[in-house]
Amino acid sequence: MGQDFPQNNVFAVIDLGSNSFHMLIAKHMAGGIHTIGRVKRKVRLAAGLNKDNLLSLEAMQRGWECLALFAERLQDIPASNISIVATATLRLASNADEFKSEAERILGHRINVISGELEAKSIYKGVAHTSACQGRQLVIDIGGASTEVIIGKGFTAEIYKSLDMGCVTFLERYFSDGTLSQSNFDHAISAANQVISPIKQTYIDAGWELAIGASGTIQAIQEILAASGESELLTLERLYSIKKQAICFASIDKLQLAGLGEERRLVFVSGLAILIALFQSLDIKYMGLAGGALREGVLYSMISDFHNTDIRKRTLDGFTERYHVDKRQAQRVAEVSIELAGQLSATWQLPMEQIIPILTAVAHLHEIGLVIDYKLYHQHSAYILNNTGMPGFTKAEKQLIVAITSAHRADLNQRQFSEVGNQTLLVTRLIRLVRLAVILSMRREDDVLADFFVCADKFDAVKLKFAGDWLSAHPLMVSELEQETIYQQRMSWRLFIER
C-alpha cells in the first residue's frame, strides 16, 4: 500500500557512522522540516578494522542486522526522498565493497560513501540550518573514526578538514584494556594533538567568533555539566575536571558520571581526550552544542526550499503557518514594540541589534496558544515554544522569547523570570514594552493608533503619552492601560499614562 500512496513530503536519511548507524525520518510541512522518527543503533563498525584496514565479518554482520531493521521503515517513502551515506570506516575499509553490496541488497537503495571533505561540508550545513549561525563559527564533530573541523559563515563552509581520529579508533588504541589512568589520557591527548598539528595554524589564523560541537561527545559533556548544576558551555577547565573525575573510577566498566548515559559510556573517554586536544591545539575558549550535523545537512540538501534562506524567518513562518497566526497583527505588535524600544533605547541602553530579532519573534509567536484556548493563551504559547525546537535562535534567545511570551498579558509573577539567568533586567524591560505593544495593537486594525511618546526616568518609571486628544476618545484603551498600571505596580514597576 505504501508504494501505491507514497508519502511525498516525507524524507529519510541514513548515516552509516563508524560508531552508530542512524536513521532520521522527517516531514516537510508548514514551511519547515519536522522530525517524525529517529532510530539509532550502536554498531561500532570501526572496531572491526584491523591494522590492514580489513573489516571483520563480525562487524559487517552487526551492520547488516541493523540495516535490516531500517529497511522496514523505508518501504513507505519514495526512493527519491531517501539518502544513505557512509563515512570514515567505509572510506578506510579495504573490503568496503563487500559490506556495501550486501547492505544495498538489504536496503534496496544505493549507499553513497562520501569523502571526508563532503562529510565536513554536510556537517556544517546541518549546523547552519539548525543552530543560531551568527558570524564566523568553528564547528567540530567527533565521529567514530574521523573528526571533522570546519570554519564557516552563514551557509558556507570556508575551511574544512576530516582528521583521522575518532572515539572508536582511539578507544581501541589508547583505552583497549578499559583502564582509566592519567597515562592513558596523556597518550591519547598527545596523539590527537599530533593529528591536529598540521592544520592548527591555518585554523587559528582564520579565527572564529563562536565554537559549536556537533557530536555525541559534546552532548554527553553538556549533560554531565547540567547534572552537576554548571553552565552548559564547555571550557577546557571543565573538560579537565571531568577527566579527573573519570580517572577516579579506574576503569570504563565502573565509569558512572552523573548525567552520562549508559549507551555513551564506552566511547566517552576517548572522545573526551580528542576534545581536550582540540581545545588545547586550537585555543578554544568556549563551546556550545549544535542542533544538527551530518544527517540534517544531507536532509536539507535534499529539499530545494532550504538551499539558501533566513533560518530565523523560516522558523517564525513555520510557527505562524502551523498555528494559524494572524500575520498582520503580528507585524503590528512587532512595529509598536520596536518603536517603544527605540524611544527608550538611550535611557535604558537597549542593544537594539540584539533585541529587534527577539521582539520580532515574540510578536509573531505570542498568539500561537490561541489555537488551544483564549483565557490562558499566553501560557499555552510559552509551553509550546519551550518544548519546540527553534532553529536560528540560541538557547539564551529562546529563553528570553519564552519568558516574554509567558508574561506578555494578564497577571505577573517572579517565576516567569526563573530561566533567564543574568538577563533579568533586560527581560523585565522587554516584557514591559511587549505588554504595552499588545495593548496598543488591540484594535487589530492599521492606522487607528495615534502617535505616542514614551520615556523613562532613572528609577525605571515609564511615562506614556499620546498626541493630541486621542486617548479621551478611546475609553476602552484607557481602561486597559489603567489595568496595566496595576499589573506592573504589583511587580514594583511604575507606569504612568499621561492624559
XYZ file of C-alpha atoms in Angstrom:
499
model
C 0.000 0.000 0.000
C 2.856 2.385 0.860
C 4.252 2.144 -2.665
C 0.861 2.978 -4.188
C 0.398 6.029 -1.980
C 3.902 7.401 -1.343
C 4.404 9.967 1.382
C 5.794 12.603 -0.962
C 6.580 15.071 1.820
C 8.402 12.509 3.985
C 12.185 12.145 3.733
C 14.670 9.667 5.176
C 18.404 9.964 5.786
C 20.514 7.020 6.935
C 24.015 7.681 8.244
C 26.307 4.652 8.440
C 28.698 6.067 11.001
C 31.781 4.453 12.456
C 30.242 4.214 15.930
C 26.488 4.231 15.341
C 24.052 3.824 12.467
C 21.289 6.453 12.468
C 18.039 6.826 10.565
C 16.264 10.185 10.536
C 12.699 10.457 9.213
C 11.317 13.956 8.674
C 8.262 15.585 7.136
C 8.367 18.791 5.101
C 5.288 20.776 6.124
C 4.141 24.179 7.354
C 7.194 25.861 5.894
C 9.624 23.739 7.897
C 11.104 20.312 8.453
C 9.734 18.307 11.369
C 11.294 15.123 12.708
C 8.762 12.298 12.918
C 11.130 9.445 13.661
C 14.669 8.583 14.744
C 16.311 5.182 15.054
C 19.850 4.744 16.386
C 21.837 1.574 16.930
C 25.367 1.170 18.288
C 27.214 -0.861 15.658
C 30.826 0.213 16.375
C 31.812 -0.610 12.811
C 35.255 0.958 13.246
C 36.064 -1.527 15.999
C 36.084 -4.206 13.279
C 39.005 -2.662 11.362
C 42.346 -4.418 11.790
C 45.809 -2.899 11.194
C 45.445 -3.625 7.460
C 42.064 -1.839 7.375
C 40.243 -5.094 6.768
C 36.713 -5.002 8.192
C 35.834 -8.121 10.183
C 32.877 -10.291 9.279
C 31.523 -9.822 12.826
C 31.450 -6.026 12.412
C 29.843 -6.292 8.990
C 27.228 -8.662 10.400
C 26.352 -6.139 13.127
C 25.863 -3.508 10.445
C 23.717 -5.718 8.204
C 21.461 -6.697 11.106
C 20.916 -3.036 11.927
C 20.118 -2.141 8.312
C 17.548 -4.931 8.144
C 15.647 -3.027 10.867
C 15.932 0.268 8.969
C 14.733 -1.319 5.706
C 11.232 -1.872 7.032
C 10.652 1.844 7.605
C 11.893 2.812 4.134
C 9.149 0.900 2.316
C 6.612 3.733 2.587
C 8.946 6.547 1.462
C 9.572 7.468 -2.205
C 13.025 6.379 -3.377
C 13.833 9.947 -4.473
C 13.308 11.099 -0.856
C 15.858 8.668 0.601
C 19.567 9.347 1.025
C 22.045 6.882 2.561
C 25.585 7.983 3.340
C 28.566 6.162 4.799
C 31.571 7.806 6.393
C 35.096 7.131 7.682
C 35.099 3.379 8.303
C 33.798 2.521 4.849
C 36.205 5.049 3.376
C 39.062 3.205 5.054
C 37.990 -0.438 4.800
C 39.776 -2.365 2.035
C 36.774 -4.690 1.774
C 34.150 -1.926 1.924
C 32.588 -3.129 -1.347
C 31.710 -6.453 0.268
C 29.844 -4.722 3.082
C 28.263 -2.188 0.746
C 26.964 -4.783 -1.730
C 25.058 -6.738 0.913
C 23.881 -3.542 2.623
C 22.413 -2.209 -0.628
C 20.626 -5.515 -1.180
C 19.093 -5.319 2.302
C 18.021 -1.684 1.973
C 17.045 -1.726 -1.681
C 18.820 1.586 -2.137
C 22.239 2.823 -3.173
C 24.778 3.766 -0.477
C 26.996 6.783 -1.056
C 30.399 6.538 0.639
C 31.195 10.230 0.967
C 34.632 11.825 1.161
C 35.902 13.395 4.360
C 35.607 16.843 2.771
C 31.986 16.289 1.725
C 31.236 14.921 5.186
C 32.693 18.073 6.751
C 30.698 20.363 4.446
C 27.490 18.409 5.089
C 28.047 18.610 8.854
C 28.481 22.358 8.575
C 25.294 22.665 6.517
C 23.404 20.693 9.176
C 24.701 23.037 11.868
C 23.930 26.138 9.797
C 20.322 25.076 9.216
C 19.578 24.095 12.814
C 21.618 26.434 15.002
C 21.943 30.161 15.575
C 24.588 30.975 12.978
C 25.854 34.419 13.864
C 29.162 35.470 12.406
C 32.083 33.189 11.770
C 31.961 29.845 13.544
C 34.128 26.838 14.253
C 32.262 23.523 14.041
C 33.665 20.270 15.418
C 32.185 16.781 15.035
C 33.952 13.843 16.728
C 32.862 10.663 14.988
C 33.795 7.043 15.485
C 36.782 7.030 13.114
C 37.173 10.644 11.980
C 36.825 14.131 13.389
C 35.623 16.978 11.184
C 36.835 20.525 11.851
C 35.178 23.328 9.891
C 35.192 27.120 9.875
C 32.351 28.790 8.039
C 29.976 31.717 7.884
C 26.283 31.640 7.100
C 25.651 28.555 4.969
C 29.163 28.382 3.536
C 31.938 26.144 4.876
C 35.138 28.075 4.160
C 37.831 25.824 5.694
C 37.134 22.149 6.307
C 39.154 19.083 7.152
C 38.436 15.496 8.134
C 41.042 14.224 10.615
C 41.972 10.567 11.041
C 40.908 10.117 14.665
C 37.654 9.154 16.325
C 36.167 7.939 19.580
C 36.049 4.270 18.472
C 39.518 4.111 16.927
C 41.069 5.965 19.892
C 39.237 3.648 22.290
C 40.899 0.664 20.585
C 44.331 2.305 20.573
C 44.581 4.009 23.972
C 41.894 2.527 26.224
C 41.719 -1.029 24.831
C 42.161 -2.614 28.272
C 39.435 -0.409 29.732
C 41.827 1.243 32.165
C 41.251 4.903 33.059
C 44.566 6.432 34.063
C 46.413 9.703 33.685
C 48.897 7.882 31.447
C 46.225 6.567 29.053
C 44.648 10.001 28.774
C 48.046 11.656 28.239
C 48.893 9.270 25.395
C 45.503 9.771 23.722
C 45.601 13.571 24.069
C 49.198 13.699 22.785
C 48.296 11.564 19.758
C 45.286 13.749 18.986
C 47.406 16.892 19.216
C 49.803 15.369 16.658
C 46.922 14.703 14.266
C 45.677 18.292 14.678
C 49.132 19.862 14.375
C 49.252 20.173 10.518
C 46.034 22.238 10.409
C 46.463 24.110 13.690
C 47.937 27.368 12.386
C 45.538 27.633 9.439
C 42.542 27.498 11.731
C 43.993 29.836 14.356
C 44.916 32.390 11.665
C 41.393 32.213 10.164
C 39.742 32.770 13.545
C 36.100 32.483 14.581
C 33.563 34.125 16.859
C 31.686 31.049 18.055
C 32.677 27.401 18.567
C 29.991 24.727 18.225
C 30.202 20.988 18.824
C 28.046 18.647 16.764
C 28.720 15.190 18.189
C 27.598 12.810 20.900
C 30.732 13.553 22.915
C 29.838 17.255 23.224
C 26.213 16.424 24.061
C 27.325 13.945 26.723
C 29.598 16.538 28.333
C 26.795 19.098 28.329
C 24.537 16.602 30.091
C 27.237 15.917 32.693
C 27.665 19.648 33.318
C 23.898 20.147 33.588
C 23.628 17.255 36.071
C 26.172 18.983 38.312
C 24.397 22.338 38.043
C 27.105 24.000 35.958
C 26.785 26.155 32.848
C 26.329 24.063 29.714
C 29.137 25.923 27.930
C 32.194 23.708 27.572
C 35.572 25.080 28.670
C 38.984 23.433 28.903
C 38.884 23.750 32.678
C 35.588 21.842 32.798
C 36.935 19.163 30.456
C 39.947 18.683 32.745
C 37.608 18.390 35.715
C 35.543 15.683 34.002
C 38.725 13.833 33.002
C 39.885 13.900 36.641
C 36.524 12.543 37.810
C 36.671 9.772 35.187
C 40.166 8.661 36.268
C 38.842 8.171 39.812
C 36.698 5.268 38.546
C 39.860 3.454 37.332
C 38.071 1.559 34.550
C 35.493 2.186 31.844
C 33.350 -0.658 33.212
C 32.965 1.241 36.501
C 32.567 4.717 34.974
C 29.401 6.315 36.366
C 29.458 10.075 35.954
C 26.192 11.831 36.828
C 24.455 12.725 33.570
C 26.413 10.256 31.415
C 24.126 7.855 29.593
C 24.944 4.163 29.550
C 24.914 3.994 25.757
C 27.639 6.648 25.570
C 29.859 5.327 28.380
C 32.146 3.037 26.360
C 33.430 5.657 23.878
C 33.105 8.684 26.154
C 36.662 8.863 27.488
C 38.265 8.534 24.048
C 36.017 11.282 22.703
C 36.846 13.417 25.744
C 40.594 13.006 25.091
C 40.165 14.122 21.464
C 38.088 17.117 22.532
C 40.672 18.179 25.131
C 43.342 18.094 22.408
C 41.164 20.228 20.119
C 40.645 22.791 22.884
C 44.387 22.828 23.582
C 45.612 22.980 19.972
C 43.076 25.480 18.653
C 42.912 27.542 21.862
C 39.114 27.189 22.105
C 37.678 29.256 24.964
C 34.026 28.175 24.976
C 31.904 25.696 23.041
C 28.159 25.172 22.743
C 26.109 22.331 21.250
C 24.740 22.361 17.697
C 21.166 21.479 16.836
C 22.116 19.185 13.973
C 25.013 17.743 11.974
C 25.581 15.318 9.094
C 22.097 13.822 8.842
C 20.435 17.226 8.979
C 22.902 18.569 6.397
C 22.058 15.746 3.986
C 18.331 16.220 4.678
C 18.319 19.956 3.987
C 20.343 19.378 0.802
C 17.547 17.137 -0.499
C 14.875 19.851 -0.271
C 15.332 22.784 -2.651
C 13.213 25.140 -0.499
C 16.032 25.248 2.056
C 19.110 25.678 -0.086
C 19.512 29.293 0.972
C 17.178 31.012 3.395
C 16.930 33.123 6.537
C 16.721 30.472 9.270
C 15.019 32.724 11.810
C 12.400 33.827 9.283
C 11.847 30.221 8.274
C 11.305 29.262 11.920
C 8.813 32.082 12.527
C 6.981 31.377 9.256
C 6.705 27.716 10.240
C 5.119 28.574 13.604
C 2.713 31.132 12.139
C 1.552 28.717 9.456
C 1.234 25.740 11.802
C -0.717 27.654 14.460
C -2.720 29.900 12.092
C -1.309 33.148 13.473
C -2.742 36.484 12.314
C 0.382 37.654 10.474
C -0.760 41.237 10.068
C -1.430 41.525 13.783
C 1.976 40.027 14.485
C 3.537 42.700 12.300
C 1.628 45.446 14.143
C 2.816 44.227 17.547
C 6.364 43.978 16.213
C 6.314 47.514 14.823
C 4.864 49.030 18.008
C 7.215 47.154 20.349
C 10.250 48.127 18.269
C 9.085 51.757 18.214
C 8.717 51.733 22.005
C 12.168 50.166 22.355
C 13.659 52.748 20.024
C 12.292 55.634 22.075
C 13.702 54.114 25.291
C 16.946 52.765 23.818
C 19.146 55.618 25.026
C 17.722 55.789 28.549
C 17.658 52.033 29.034
C 20.809 51.400 26.987
C 18.978 48.774 24.954
C 21.138 46.777 22.486
C 18.784 47.291 19.532
C 20.635 44.958 17.171
C 20.198 42.167 19.714
C 16.627 42.850 20.810
C 14.913 43.592 17.485
C 15.019 39.874 16.483
C 13.718 38.963 19.959
C 10.834 41.448 19.816
C 10.023 40.372 16.253
C 9.948 36.724 17.304
C 7.724 37.393 20.321
C 5.329 39.415 18.176
C 4.984 36.528 15.725
C 4.745 33.815 18.370
C 2.861 35.243 21.341
C -0.569 34.238 19.962
C 0.173 30.647 18.917
C -1.593 29.431 22.070
C -4.906 30.828 20.806
C -5.460 27.554 18.932
C -5.819 25.883 22.350
C -7.813 28.376 24.427
C -8.089 32.152 24.830
C -8.142 32.523 28.618
C -4.601 31.285 29.270
C -3.296 31.508 25.721
C -0.066 33.235 26.802
C 0.788 30.230 28.984
C -0.095 27.818 26.180
C 2.108 29.815 23.796
C 5.034 29.719 26.212
C 4.613 25.962 26.767
C 4.604 25.249 23.030
C 7.720 27.365 22.484
C 9.552 25.881 25.455
C 9.011 22.371 24.094
C 9.649 23.012 20.392
C 12.933 23.479 18.571
C 13.644 26.985 17.298
C 16.402 26.790 14.644
C 18.231 30.081 14.230
C 17.876 31.148 17.869
C 20.397 30.401 20.598
C 19.313 28.739 23.831
C 19.599 32.091 25.652
C 17.491 33.829 22.981
C 14.856 31.115 23.188
C 14.698 31.510 26.975
C 14.119 35.252 26.526
C 11.379 34.647 23.968
C 9.628 32.095 26.193
C 9.827 34.353 29.264
C 8.457 37.397 27.428
C 5.706 35.359 25.758
C 4.649 33.868 29.095
C 4.388 37.320 30.682
C 3.011 39.421 27.820
C -0.504 39.739 29.288
C -2.587 39.314 32.454
C -1.057 38.892 35.909
C 2.679 38.708 36.523
C 4.900 36.756 38.906
C 8.615 36.311 39.545
C 8.565 32.641 38.441
C 8.295 33.815 34.863
C 11.902 35.042 35.011
C 13.435 31.962 36.640
C 15.162 30.649 33.493
C 16.786 33.838 32.163
C 19.859 33.883 34.402
C 21.692 37.198 34.399
C 19.321 38.692 31.810
C 16.595 39.555 34.322
C 16.831 43.337 33.880
C 16.702 43.066 30.088
C 13.813 40.608 30.079
C 11.712 42.684 32.515
C 12.180 45.765 30.340
C 11.262 43.879 27.182
C 8.197 42.411 28.899
C 7.035 45.911 29.800
C 7.456 47.003 26.173
C 5.664 43.990 24.706
C 2.769 44.256 27.148
C 2.238 47.863 26.069
C 2.603 46.944 22.388
C -0.075 44.238 22.687
C -2.485 46.674 24.351
C -1.791 49.446 21.833
C -2.459 46.979 18.987
C -5.689 45.583 20.440
C -7.924 47.059 17.710
C -6.183 44.747 15.223
C -6.507 47.405 12.559
C -3.990 49.630 10.814
C -3.937 53.424 11.173
C -6.111 53.591 14.301
C -3.325 54.380 16.747
C -2.192 57.947 17.265
C 1.452 58.947 17.557
C 2.744 58.168 21.021
C 5.754 59.132 23.110
C 7.389 57.106 25.849
C 10.168 57.968 28.278
C 11.689 56.569 31.472
C 13.414 58.130 34.444
C 16.458 56.848 36.338
C 14.183 54.791 38.593
C 12.711 52.946 35.568
C 9.355 54.679 35.886
C 7.798 54.749 32.404
C 5.540 57.525 31.132
C 3.342 57.076 28.033
C 1.718 59.993 26.234
C -0.398 60.244 23.055
C -0.549 63.030 20.538
C -3.493 65.434 20.759
C -6.715 64.357 22.468
C -6.715 60.822 21.045
C -6.864 58.967 24.355
C -10.039 60.699 25.570
C -11.863 59.351 22.522
C -10.837 55.773 23.291
C -12.205 54.799 26.730
C -11.524 51.060 26.285
C -7.864 51.800 25.640
C -7.806 53.990 28.772
C -9.330 51.166 30.799
C -6.805 48.599 29.501
C -3.868 50.906 30.166
C -5.092 51.710 33.676
C -5.372 47.978 34.406
C -1.837 47.557 33.096
C -0.522 50.143 35.538
C -1.982 47.987 38.340
C -0.387 44.800 36.982
C 3.002 46.495 36.745
C 2.661 48.136 40.165
C 2.337 44.651 41.721
C 5.841 43.941 40.364
C 7.091 47.300 41.726
C 7.239 48.647 38.174
C 5.831 52.117 37.695
C 3.816 53.056 34.627
C 2.125 56.442 34.118
C -0.363 57.235 31.381
C -0.460 60.960 30.657
C -3.903 62.189 29.627
